[in-house]
CSV table of C-alpha atoms and ligand atoms in Angstrom, one decimal:
chain,number,residue,atom,x,y,z
A,30,UNK,CA,56.3,83.3,108.6
A,31,UNK,CA,59.0,83.4,106.0
A,32,UNK,CA,58.6,85.8,103.2
A,33,UNK,CA,56.9,83.9,100.4
A,34,UNK,CA,55.3,84.5,97.0
A,35,UNK,CA,51.7,85.7,96.8
A,36,UNK,CA,49.5,82.6,96.4
A,37,UNK,CA,46.7,83.0,94.0
A,38,UNK,CA,43.9,80.5,93.1
A,39,UNK,CA,42.1,80.9,89.9
A,40,UNK,CA,38.7,79.1,89.7
A,41,UNK,CA,38.2,78.1,86.0
A,42,UNK,CA,40.8,77.4,83.3
A,43,UNK,CA,39.3,79.1,80.3
A,44,UNK,CA,40.7,82.0,78.2
A,45,UNK,CA,40.1,84.7,80.9
A,46,UNK,CA,41.9,82.5,83.5
A,47,UNK,CA,44.9,82.1,81.2
A,48,UNK,CA,45.0,85.8,80.4
A,49,UNK,CA,44.9,86.6,84.1
A,50,UNK,CA,47.7,84.0,84.9
A,51,UNK,CA,49.8,85.4,82.0
A,52,UNK,CA,49.4,89.0,83.3
A,53,UNK,CA,50.3,87.8,86.8
A,54,UNK,CA,53.5,86.1,85.8
A,55,UNK,CA,54.3,88.7,83.2
A,56,UNK,CA,55.0,91.4,85.8
A,57,UNK,CA,58.1,91.8,87.8
A,58,UNK,CA,57.0,93.7,90.9
A,59,UNK,CA,55.4,90.9,92.9
A,60,UNK,CA,56.4,87.3,93.1
A,61,UNK,CA,53.4,85.0,92.5
A,62,UNK,CA,52.4,81.4,92.4
A,63,UNK,CA,49.2,80.6,90.5
A,64,UNK,CA,47.0,77.5,90.9
A,65,UNK,CA,44.2,77.0,88.5
A,66,UNK,CA,41.2,74.7,89.2
A,67,UNK,CA,38.8,73.5,86.6
A,68,UNK,CA,35.8,71.2,86.9
A,69,UNK,CA,36.7,69.6,83.5
A,70,UNK,CA,39.7,67.4,82.9
A,71,UNK,CA,41.0,69.6,80.0
A,72,UNK,CA,42.1,73.2,80.2
A,73,UNK,CA,41.2,76.1,77.9
A,74,UNK,CA,37.4,76.3,78.5
A,75,UNK,CA,35.5,77.7,75.5
A,76,UNK,CA,38.5,77.4,73.2
A,77,UNK,CA,38.1,73.6,73.5
A,78,UNK,CA,34.3,73.4,74.2
A,79,UNK,CA,32.8,76.5,72.7
A,80,UNK,CA,34.8,77.7,69.6
A,81,UNK,CA,33.4,75.9,66.5
A,82,UNK,CA,35.5,72.9,65.4
A,83,UNK,CA,35.8,74.4,61.8
A,84,UNK,CA,37.4,77.5,63.3
A,85,UNK,CA,40.8,76.0,64.0
A,86,UNK,CA,42.5,79.4,63.6
A,87,UNK,CA,40.7,80.8,66.6
A,88,UNK,CA,41.7,77.7,68.6
A,89,UNK,CA,45.4,78.2,67.8
A,90,UNK,CA,45.3,80.7,70.7
A,91,UNK,CA,45.7,77.7,73.0
A,92,UNK,CA,49.4,77.7,72.1
A,93,UNK,CA,49.7,80.9,74.1
A,94,UNK,CA,47.8,79.5,77.0
A,95,UNK,CA,50.1,76.5,76.9
A,96,UNK,CA,53.1,78.7,77.3
A,97,UNK,CA,51.6,80.2,80.4
A,98,UNK,CA,50.6,76.7,81.7
A,99,UNK,CA,54.2,75.5,81.3
A,100,UNK,CA,55.6,78.2,83.5
A,101,UNK,CA,56.8,76.7,86.7
A,102,UNK,CA,54.9,79.3,88.7
A,103,UNK,CA,51.6,78.1,87.3
A,104,UNK,CA,49.8,74.8,88.0
A,105,UNK,CA,46.6,73.3,86.6
A,106,UNK,CA,44.3,71.0,88.6
A,107,UNK,CA,41.6,69.4,86.4
A,108,UNK,CA,38.5,67.6,87.6
A,109,UNK,CA,38.3,69.9,90.7
A,110,UNK,CA,34.8,71.2,91.2
A,111,UNK,CA,34.2,74.4,93.1
A,112,UNK,CA,31.5,73.8,95.7
A,113,UNK,CA,32.3,70.1,95.9
A,114,UNK,CA,36.1,69.7,96.2
A,115,UNK,CA,37.0,73.2,97.0
A,116,UNK,CA,35.1,76.1,98.5
A,117,UNK,CA,35.8,79.7,99.5
A,118,UNK,CA,36.3,78.6,103.1
A,119,UNK,CA,38.7,75.8,102.2
A,120,UNK,CA,40.7,77.9,99.8
A,121,UNK,CA,41.0,81.0,102.0
A,122,UNK,CA,43.6,79.5,104.4
A,123,UNK,CA,45.7,78.4,101.4
A,124,UNK,CA,45.6,81.4,99.1
A,125,UNK,CA,46.0,85.1,99.5
A,126,UNK,CA,43.8,85.9,96.5
A,127,UNK,CA,41.0,84.1,94.7
A,128,UNK,CA,40.1,84.9,91.1
A,129,UNK,CA,36.8,83.7,89.7
A,130,UNK,CA,37.1,82.9,86.0
A,131,UNK,CA,34.0,80.7,85.8
A,132,UNK,CA,32.4,82.2,82.6
A,133,UNK,CA,28.7,82.0,81.9
A,134,UNK,CA,27.8,78.3,82.1
A,135,UNK,CA,24.1,78.5,81.4
A,136,UNK,CA,21.9,80.1,78.8
A,137,UNK,CA,18.8,82.3,78.5
A,138,UNK,CA,15.4,81.0,77.8
A,139,UNK,CA,12.7,82.2,75.4
A,140,UNK,CA,9.9,82.0,77.9
A,141,UNK,CA,7.4,80.7,75.3
A,142,UNK,CA,5.1,77.7,75.4
A,143,UNK,CA,6.6,74.5,74.1
A,144,UNK,CA,10.2,75.3,75.1
A,145,UNK,CA,10.3,72.1,77.1
A,146,UNK,CA,9.4,69.8,74.2
A,147,UNK,CA,11.9,67.2,73.2
A,148,UNK,CA,14.0,68.6,70.4
A,149,UNK,CA,14.0,72.1,71.8
A,150,UNK,CA,17.3,72.9,73.5
A,151,UNK,CA,19.9,75.7,73.8
A,152,UNK,CA,22.5,76.2,71.2
A,153,UNK,CA,25.0,76.1,74.0
A,154,UNK,CA,24.1,72.4,74.7
A,155,UNK,CA,24.3,71.6,71.0
A,156,UNK,CA,27.7,73.3,70.8
A,157,UNK,CA,28.9,71.4,73.9
A,158,UNK,CA,27.7,68.2,72.3
A,159,UNK,CA,29.6,68.6,69.0
A,160,UNK,CA,32.6,69.9,70.8
A,161,UNK,CA,32.9,66.8,73.0
A,162,UNK,CA,32.0,68.4,76.4
A,163,UNK,CA,31.7,65.4,78.8
A,164,UNK,CA,28.3,66.6,80.2
A,165,UNK,CA,26.7,66.6,76.8
A,166,UNK,CA,28.0,63.4,75.4
A,167,UNK,CA,24.5,61.9,75.5
A,168,UNK,CA,22.5,64.8,74.3
A,169,UNK,CA,21.6,62.8,71.1
A,170,UNK,CA,19.9,65.6,69.1
A,171,UNK,CA,17.5,64.1,66.7
A,172,UNK,CA,18.9,64.9,63.2
A,173,UNK,CA,16.2,62.9,61.5
A,174,UNK,CA,14.2,66.1,61.1
A,175,UNK,CA,14.1,68.3,58.0
A,176,UNK,CA,13.6,71.7,59.6
A,177,UNK,CA,15.6,73.3,62.4
A,178,UNK,CA,14.9,76.8,63.9
A,179,UNK,CA,17.9,78.7,65.3
A,180,UNK,CA,16.6,81.6,67.4
A,181,UNK,CA,18.9,84.6,67.6
A,182,UNK,CA,21.4,86.2,65.2
A,183,UNK,CA,24.6,86.3,67.1
A,184,UNK,CA,27.8,84.4,66.3
A,185,UNK,CA,26.8,81.3,68.3
A,186,UNK,CA,23.7,81.1,66.1
A,187,UNK,CA,26.0,81.3,63.1
A,188,UNK,CA,28.2,78.5,64.5
A,189,UNK,CA,25.3,76.0,65.0
A,190,UNK,CA,23.6,76.9,61.7
A,191,UNK,CA,26.9,76.4,59.8
A,192,UNK,CA,27.7,73.0,61.5
A,193,UNK,CA,24.2,71.8,60.6
A,194,UNK,CA,24.6,73.1,57.0
A,195,UNK,CA,28.0,71.6,56.4
A,196,UNK,CA,28.6,68.2,54.9
A,197,UNK,CA,30.6,65.6,56.7
A,198,UNK,CA,33.4,66.2,54.1
A,199,UNK,CA,33.5,69.8,55.2
A,200,UNK,CA,33.8,68.7,58.9
A,201,UNK,CA,35.9,65.6,58.8
A,202,UNK,CA,39.2,67.5,59.0
A,203,UNK,CA,38.1,69.4,62.1
A,204,UNK,CA,38.3,68.3,65.8
A,205,UNK,CA,34.5,67.9,66.0
A,206,UNK,CA,33.7,65.1,68.4
A,207,UNK,CA,33.5,61.6,66.8
A,208,UNK,CA,30.0,61.0,68.1
A,209,UNK,CA,28.8,64.3,66.5
A,210,UNK,CA,30.5,63.5,63.2
A,211,UNK,CA,28.8,60.1,63.1
A,212,UNK,CA,25.4,61.7,63.9
A,213,UNK,CA,25.8,64.5,61.4
A,214,UNK,CA,26.6,61.8,58.7
A,215,UNK,CA,23.0,60.6,59.0
A,216,UNK,CA,21.5,64.1,59.2
A,217,UNK,CA,18.2,64.6,57.2
A,218,UNK,CA,18.2,68.4,57.9
A,219,UNK,CA,17.3,70.4,54.8
A,220,UNK,CA,16.0,73.7,56.0
A,221,UNK,CA,17.7,75.8,58.8
A,222,UNK,CA,15.7,78.9,59.8
A,223,UNK,CA,17.9,81.5,61.5
A,224,UNK,CA,15.5,84.0,63.2
A,225,UNK,CA,16.3,87.6,64.1
A,226,UNK,CA,13.7,89.4,66.2
A,227,UNK,CA,15.0,92.8,65.0
A,228,UNK,CA,16.2,93.8,61.5
A,229,UNK,CA,19.3,92.9,59.5
A,230,UNK,CA,21.0,96.2,60.7
A,231,UNK,CA,20.7,95.0,64.3
A,232,UNK,CA,22.1,91.5,63.7
A,233,UNK,CA,24.9,90.7,66.2
A,234,UNK,CA,26.9,88.4,63.9
A,235,UNK,CA,30.1,89.6,62.4
A,236,UNK,CA,31.1,89.9,58.7
A,237,UNK,CA,33.3,86.9,58.3
A,238,UNK,CA,30.7,84.6,60.0
A,239,UNK,CA,27.8,85.6,57.7
A,240,UNK,CA,30.1,85.5,54.7
A,241,UNK,CA,30.9,81.8,55.3
A,242,UNK,CA,27.3,80.9,54.3
A,243,UNK,CA,27.9,82.1,50.8
A,244,UNK,CA,30.6,79.5,50.3
A,245,UNK,CA,29.2,76.2,51.6
A,246,UNK,CA,29.4,73.1,49.5
A,247,UNK,CA,25.9,71.8,50.1
A,248,UNK,CA,23.9,74.7,51.3
A,249,UNK,CA,22.6,78.0,50.0
A,250,UNK,CA,21.8,81.1,52.1
A,251,UNK,CA,18.2,82.3,51.4
A,252,UNK,CA,17.2,85.8,52.3
A,253,UNK,CA,14.0,87.7,51.5
A,254,UNK,CA,14.7,91.1,50.0
A,255,UNK,CA,11.5,92.4,51.7
A,256,UNK,CA,13.0,91.7,55.1
A,257,UNK,CA,16.1,93.8,54.4
A,258,UNK,CA,14.2,97.0,53.9
A,259,UNK,CA,15.6,99.5,56.4
A,260,UNK,CA,13.5,102.0,58.4
A,261,UNK,CA,15.2,105.5,58.8
A,262,UNK,CA,16.8,104.6,62.2
A,263,UNK,CA,18.3,101.4,60.8
A,264,UNK,CA,19.5,103.2,57.7
A,265,UNK,CA,21.3,105.7,60.0
A,266,UNK,CA,22.9,102.7,61.9
A,267,UNK,CA,24.1,101.3,58.7
A,268,UNK,CA,25.6,104.7,57.7
A,269,UNK,CA,27.6,104.9,60.9
A,270,UNK,CA,28.4,101.3,61.7
A,271,UNK,CA,30.8,99.5,59.2
A,272,UNK,CA,30.1,96.0,60.5
A,273,UNK,CA,26.3,96.5,60.2
A,274,UNK,CA,26.7,98.0,56.8
A,275,UNK,CA,28.7,95.1,55.5
A,276,UNK,CA,26.3,92.6,57.1
A,277,UNK,CA,23.5,94.2,55.2
A,278,UNK,CA,25.4,94.3,52.0
A,279,UNK,CA,26.3,90.6,52.3
A,280,UNK,CA,22.7,89.7,53.0
A,281,UNK,CA,21.5,91.8,50.0
A,282,UNK,CA,23.9,89.9,47.8
A,283,UNK,CA,22.4,86.6,49.2
A,284,UNK,CA,18.9,87.9,48.5
A,285,UNK,CA,19.8,88.7,44.9
A,286,UNK,CA,21.0,85.1,44.4
A,287,UNK,CA,17.5,83.7,44.9
A,288,UNK,CA,17.0,80.1,46.1
A,289,UNK,CA,20.1,78.6,44.6
A,290,UNK,CA,20.4,74.9,43.6
A,291,UNK,CA,22.0,73.2,46.6
A,292,UNK,CA,20.1,70.7,48.6
A,293,UNK,CA,20.3,72.5,52.0
A,294,UNK,CA,19.0,76.0,52.6
A,295,UNK,CA,19.9,78.4,55.4
A,296,UNK,CA,17.0,80.8,55.6
A,297,UNK,CA,18.0,84.1,57.4
A,298,UNK,CA,14.8,85.7,58.6
A,299,UNK,CA,14.5,89.1,60.2
A,300,UNK,CA,11.8,91.0,62.2
A,301,UNK,CA,10.3,87.7,63.4
A,302,UNK,CA,9.9,86.3,67.0
A,303,UNK,CA,9.0,82.8,68.0
A,304,UNK,CA,5.8,82.9,70.1
A,305,UNK,CA,5.1,79.2,70.5
A,306,UNK,CA,6.7,75.8,69.8
A,307,UNK,CA,4.0,73.2,69.0
A,308,UNK,CA,4.5,69.5,69.5
A,309,UNK,CA,3.4,66.1,68.5
A,310,UNK,CA,3.9,63.1,70.9
A,311,UNK,CA,6.0,65.3,73.1
A,312,UNK,CA,8.4,66.3,70.3
A,313,UNK,CA,8.8,69.6,68.5
A,314,UNK,CA,6.6,69.6,65.4
A,315,UNK,CA,6.5,73.3,64.4
A,316,UNK,CA,7.2,76.8,65.5
A,317,UNK,CA,4.8,79.7,65.4
A,318,UNK,CA,6.5,83.0,64.7
A,319,UNK,CA,5.2,86.6,64.7
A,320,UNK,CA,6.2,89.4,62.4
A,321,UNK,CA,7.7,92.4,64.2
A,322,UNK,CA,8.1,96.0,63.6
A,323,UNK,CA,10.9,98.2,65.1
A,324,UNK,CA,9.9,100.8,67.7
A,325,UNK,CA,12.4,103.4,68.9
A,326,UNK,CA,12.7,103.8,72.7
A,327,UNK,CA,13.4,107.3,74.2
A,328,UNK,CA,17.1,106.3,74.6
A,329,UNK,CA,17.4,105.5,70.9
A,330,UNK,CA,17.3,101.7,71.2
A,331,UNK,CA,15.2,99.9,68.6
A,332,UNK,CA,12.9,97.4,70.1
A,333,UNK,CA,11.0,94.6,68.3
A,334,UNK,CA,7.2,94.8,68.7
A,335,UNK,CA,4.8,92.2,67.5
A,336,UNK,CA,2.4,93.1,64.7
A,337,UNK,CA,-0.2,90.3,65.2
A,338,UNK,CA,0.8,88.7,61.9
A,339,UNK,CA,1.8,85.0,62.3
A,340,UNK,CA,3.4,82.3,60.3
A,341,UNK,CA,4.3,78.7,61.0
A,342,UNK,CA,7.6,77.1,60.4
A,343,UNK,CA,7.8,73.3,59.9
A,344,UNK,CA,10.6,72.4,62.2
A,345,UNK,CA,11.5,69.3,64.3
A,346,UNK,CA,14.3,70.9,66.3
A,347,UNK,CA,14.7,74.3,68.0
A,348,UNK,CA,18.0,75.7,69.1
A,349,UNK,CA,17.7,78.9,71.1
A,350,UNK,CA,20.8,81.0,70.7
A,351,UNK,CA,19.8,84.1,72.6
A,352,UNK,CA,22.8,84.5,74.9
A,353,UNK,CA,24.7,82.7,77.6
A,354,UNK,CA,24.0,83.4,81.3
A,355,UNK,CA,26.1,83.0,84.4
A,356,UNK,CA,25.2,80.7,87.2
A,357,UNK,CA,25.7,81.3,90.9
A,358,UNK,CA,28.6,79.7,92.7
A,359,UNK,CA,28.2,78.5,96.2
A,360,UNK,CA,29.2,81.2,98.7
A,361,UNK,CA,30.1,83.7,96.0
A,362,UNK,CA,28.0,86.9,95.5
A,363,UNK,CA,25.8,86.8,92.4
A,364,UNK,CA,23.9,89.4,90.4
A,365,UNK,CA,20.8,87.6,89.2
A,366,UNK,CA,19.8,90.2,86.7
A,367,UNK,CA,23.2,90.4,85.0
A,368,UNK,CA,24.2,86.8,85.6
A,369,UNK,CA,27.6,88.0,86.8
A,370,UNK,CA,29.6,88.2,90.1
A,371,UNK,CA,29.1,91.8,91.3
A,372,UNK,CA,32.4,93.7,91.0
A,373,UNK,CA,34.1,97.0,90.5
A,374,UNK,CA,36.4,96.6,87.6
A,375,UNK,CA,37.2,93.1,88.8
A,376,UNK,CA,37.2,93.5,92.6
A,377,UNK,CA,34.4,91.4,93.9
A,378,UNK,CA,31.7,93.4,95.8
A,379,UNK,CA,29.5,92.4,98.7
A,380,UNK,CA,26.1,93.1,97.2
A,381,UNK,CA,24.5,93.9,100.6
A,382,UNK,CA,27.0,96.7,101.5
A,383,UNK,CA,28.6,97.5,98.1
A,384,UNK,CA,32.0,97.1,99.8
A,385,UNK,CA,34.9,95.3,98.2
A,386,UNK,CA,35.5,91.8,99.5
A,387,UNK,CA,39.3,91.7,100.2
A,388,UNK,CA,41.2,89.2,98.2
A,389,UNK,CA,38.4,88.2,95.8
A,390,UNK,CA,38.5,89.0,92.1
A,391,UNK,CA,36.7,88.2,88.9
A,392,UNK,CA,37.6,88.1,85.2
A,393,UNK,CA,36.0,87.3,81.9
A,394,UNK,CA,32.3,86.6,81.3
A,395,UNK,CA,31.7,86.1,85.1
A,396,UNK,CA,32.8,89.7,85.4
A,397,UNK,CA,31.2,91.5,82.5
A,398,UNK,CA,28.6,89.2,81.1
A,399,UNK,CA,28.7,87.0,77.9
A,400,UNK,CA,30.0,89.4,75.3
A,401,UNK,CA,33.1,89.9,73.2
A,402,UNK,CA,35.4,87.5,71.4
A,403,UNK,CA,38.2,85.4,73.1
A,404,UNK,CA,40.7,88.2,72.8
A,405,UNK,CA,38.5,90.6,74.6
A,406,UNK,CA,39.3,88.7,77.8
A,407,UNK,CA,43.0,89.7,77.6
A,408,UNK,CA,42.4,93.4,78.4
A,409,UNK,CA,39.6,92.5,80.8
A,410,UNK,CA,41.9,90.2,82.8
A,411,UNK,CA,44.7,92.7,82.7
A,412,UNK,CA,42.4,95.3,84.3
A,413,UNK,CA,41.6,92.9,87.2
A,414,UNK,CA,45.3,91.9,87.6
A,415,UNK,CA,46.4,95.6,87.8
A,416,UNK,CA,44.0,96.0,90.8
A,417,UNK,CA,45.3,92.8,92.4
A,418,UNK,CA,48.8,94.2,92.2
A,419,UNK,CA,47.6,97.4,93.8
A,420,UNK,CA,45.9,95.5,96.6
A,421,UNK,CA,48.9,93.3,97.4
A,422,UNK,CA,50.4,95.9,99.7
A,423,UNK,CA,47.4,95.9,102.0
A,424,UNK,CA,46.7,92.3,101.8
A,425,UNK,CA,46.2,90.1,104.9
A,426,UNK,CA,48.1,87.0,103.8
A,427,UNK,CA,46.8,83.5,104.3
A,428,UNK,CA,48.6,81.7,107.2
A,429,UNK,CA,50.0,79.0,104.9
A,430,UNK,CA,53.8,79.2,104.7
A,431,UNK,CA,56.1,78.8,101.8
A,432,UNK,CA,56.3,75.3,100.4
A,433,UNK,CA,53.1,74.1,102.1
A,434,UNK,CA,51.6,72.6,99.0
A,435,UNK,CA,50.9,69.5,101.0
A,436,UNK,CA,47.8,71.2,102.5
A,437,UNK,CA,46.2,71.5,99.0
A,438,UNK,CA,47.0,67.9,98.3
A,439,UNK,CA,45.4,66.9,101.6
A,440,UNK,CA,42.3,69.0,100.9
A,441,UNK,CA,41.8,67.4,97.5
A,442,UNK,CA,42.4,63.9,98.9
A,443,UNK,CA,40.0,64.5,101.8
A,444,UNK,CA,37.2,65.6,99.4
A,445,UNK,CA,37.8,62.5,97.3
A,446,UNK,CA,39.2,64.5,94.4
A,447,UNK,CA,41.5,62.6,92.0
A,448,UNK,CA,42.7,65.6,90.1
A,449,UNK,CA,44.5,65.6,86.7
A,450,UNK,CA,47.7,67.6,86.5
A,451,UNK,CA,48.9,69.7,83.5
A,452,UNK,CA,51.6,67.1,82.8
A,453,UNK,CA,48.9,64.4,82.6
A,454,UNK,CA,46.8,66.6,80.4
A,455,UNK,CA,49.7,67.2,78.1
A,456,UNK,CA,50.2,63.4,77.7
A,457,UNK,CA,46.5,63.1,76.9
A,458,UNK,CA,46.7,66.0,74.5
A,459,UNK,CA,49.6,64.4,72.6
A,460,UNK,CA,47.5,61.2,72.3
A,461,UNK,CA,44.5,63.1,71.0
A,462,UNK,CA,46.8,64.7,68.3
A,463,UNK,CA,48.3,61.3,67.5
A,464,UNK,CA,44.8,59.8,67.1
A,465,UNK,CA,43.9,62.7,64.8
A,466,UNK,CA,46.9,62.3,62.6
A,467,UNK,CA,45.7,58.9,61.4
A,468,UNK,CA,42.5,60.5,60.2
A,469,UNK,CA,43.9,63.8,58.9
A,470,UNK,CA,42.3,65.7,61.8
A,471,UNK,CA,43.9,68.1,64.2
A,472,UNK,CA,42.9,65.8,67.1
A,473,UNK,CA,40.4,63.2,68.0
A,474,UNK,CA,39.1,64.2,71.4
A,475,UNK,CA,38.8,62.1,74.5
A,476,UNK,CA,35.4,62.9,75.9
A,477,UNK,CA,35.6,62.2,79.7
A,478,UNK,CA,38.1,61.6,82.4
A,479,UNK,CA,37.6,57.8,82.3
A,480,UNK,CA,38.8,57.7,78.6
A,481,UNK,CA,41.7,59.9,79.5
A,482,UNK,CA,42.8,57.7,82.4
A,483,UNK,CA,42.5,54.6,80.3
A,484,UNK,CA,44.6,56.1,77.6
A,485,UNK,CA,47.2,57.2,80.1
A,486,UNK,CA,47.3,53.6,81.4
A,487,UNK,CA,44.9,53.7,84.4
B,12,NAP,P1,24.9,87.6,71.2
B,12,NAP,O1,25.9,88.1,70.2
B,12,NAP,O2,24.5,88.5,72.3
B,12,NAP,O3,23.5,87.3,70.3
B,12,NAP,C1,22.3,87.0,70.9
B,12,NAP,C2,21.2,87.1,69.9
B,12,NAP,O4,20.0,86.6,70.5
B,12,NAP,C3,20.9,88.5,69.4
B,12,NAP,O5,20.6,88.4,68.1
B,12,NAP,C4,19.7,88.9,70.2
B,12,NAP,O6,18.9,89.8,69.6
B,12,NAP,C5,19.0,87.6,70.3
B,12,NAP,N1,18.0,87.5,71.3
B,12,NAP,C6,18.1,87.7,72.6
B,12,NAP,N2,16.9,87.5,73.3
B,12,NAP,C7,16.1,87.1,72.3
B,12,NAP,C8,14.7,86.7,72.4
B,12,NAP,N3,14.0,86.6,73.5
B,12,NAP,N4,14.1,86.3,71.2
B,12,NAP,C9,14.8,86.3,70.1
B,12,NAP,N5,16.1,86.7,69.9
B,12,NAP,C10,16.7,87.1,71.1
B,12,NAP,O7,25.2,86.2,71.9
B,12,NAP,P2,25.9,84.9,71.3
B,12,NAP,O8,25.6,84.6,69.9
B,12,NAP,O9,25.6,83.9,72.4
B,12,NAP,O10,27.5,85.2,71.5
B,12,NAP,C11,28.1,85.5,72.7
B,12,NAP,C12,29.4,86.2,72.5
B,12,NAP,O11,30.4,85.2,72.0
B,12,NAP,C13,29.4,87.3,71.4
B,12,NAP,O12,30.2,88.4,71.8
B,12,NAP,C14,29.9,86.7,70.2
B,12,NAP,O13,30.4,87.6,69.2
B,12,NAP,C15,30.9,85.7,70.8
B,12,NAP,N6,31.2,84.6,69.8
B,12,NAP,C16,32.1,84.9,68.8
B,12,NAP,C17,32.4,83.9,67.9
B,12,NAP,C18,33.4,84.2,66.8
B,12,NAP,O14,34.2,85.1,66.9
B,12,NAP,N7,33.3,83.4,65.7
B,12,NAP,C19,31.7,82.7,67.9
B,12,NAP,C20,30.7,82.5,68.9
B,12,NAP,C21,30.5,83.5,69.8
B,12,NAP,P3,18.8,91.4,70.1
B,12,NAP,O15,20.0,92.0,69.5
B,12,NAP,O16,17.5,91.8,69.6
B,12,NAP,O17,18.9,91.4,71.6
């Protein structure tokens, strides 16, 4: 077989995939060719479908990914589903190395009665809906309700609470999906309850995110001073941890403001856990919450423990925002407890033996779980790529010869896959931006592949 570049398939085209591709083409020791496959027609994963539409600065990182995507050594194949169009077995003969960059596509549940009622959903579904993810186009959340509970106090909870709290004027210059903008125009939501099971010092949101609630046009943050009192352990946390300290200071400032005069309220509640969602005619009608106290575990972690004191919140919608969770991929090892692909610093492991599976790697949330900001994935991907480059020397190469791209085309054609290339995506992207210009928006998104194909002329 003629000497050829190392052929690498990356499954997923989100931030971790692009950081891995950038690290692979950014080194000079090994010649590589990288093919990226994504189930969705558009690249960039959570940058397009997760990051809030009013956080355009964070989205500007896509320009970096585009640079990588435009490198002749990198190709993008959209609308290609792992498990349907491609599998481990069909990719192995074509690629020397496989990299899983599939993120965490599901979410954790609360395991409380009433979670299945209409109007109770995960924040991730709601996020996907307002960001124009094709699978959630028809979620149709009922915004004719006055009260919404958002469970969890991470940055995803901040995103959904803020989008619900903002006016259409505050959102109309973003790239929020048109259907979401239309629905939010009719919103009757007045009270948004953001619920932390532990105290303010344990909140996971970051300072800029909580600060934004102090500057909304139409909504006041409401905080009970009594829920900000710190036990000695939390006081010590606040001493040592700058982010926690500033979070508490911001919340104290909100508490001092009182109720405020704006029509919408975002109530930040701490030391409360949902215990039941109650319904009427199959729909969410209220949420029963229990007051908690913090209990220190032997390893110093502060756990929330119910006190037996209950309260009812009048809500018609519940968004659980208690963390993303990975989902298993067909034929790929999966750690059910962590929701990740078992790995040693990015080398995929056989869970039965603990041995490394040659030529299989993982990056991003599928590797370490759903934590960290977009940029965290850069270092994480570079760690995996460094191991890939170490392994190249001992690699058993796939039988495919240089220039045999035809085999991939055949494979995709055989499985009925009409993929979308990066060039096609770039044309669709330009059209989205063009549509946005007329409305003073960064872009007006196409939602599904049919819309894209129609716009591209069939
Ligand atoms: P997260 O930061 O892990 O927050 C999850 C929240 O859910 C925590 O407050 C957690 O409380 C709570 N929780 C978990 N189980 C619960 C239960 N059974 N009942 C009540 N509360 C429960 O997760 P995330 O908000 O999904 O964010 C994921 C990652 O994306 C984070 O690293 C985040 O910073 C990042 N992100 C960043 C941005 C941004 O930069 N603007 C935006 C969105 C997301 P405990 O602490 O008590 O477990």
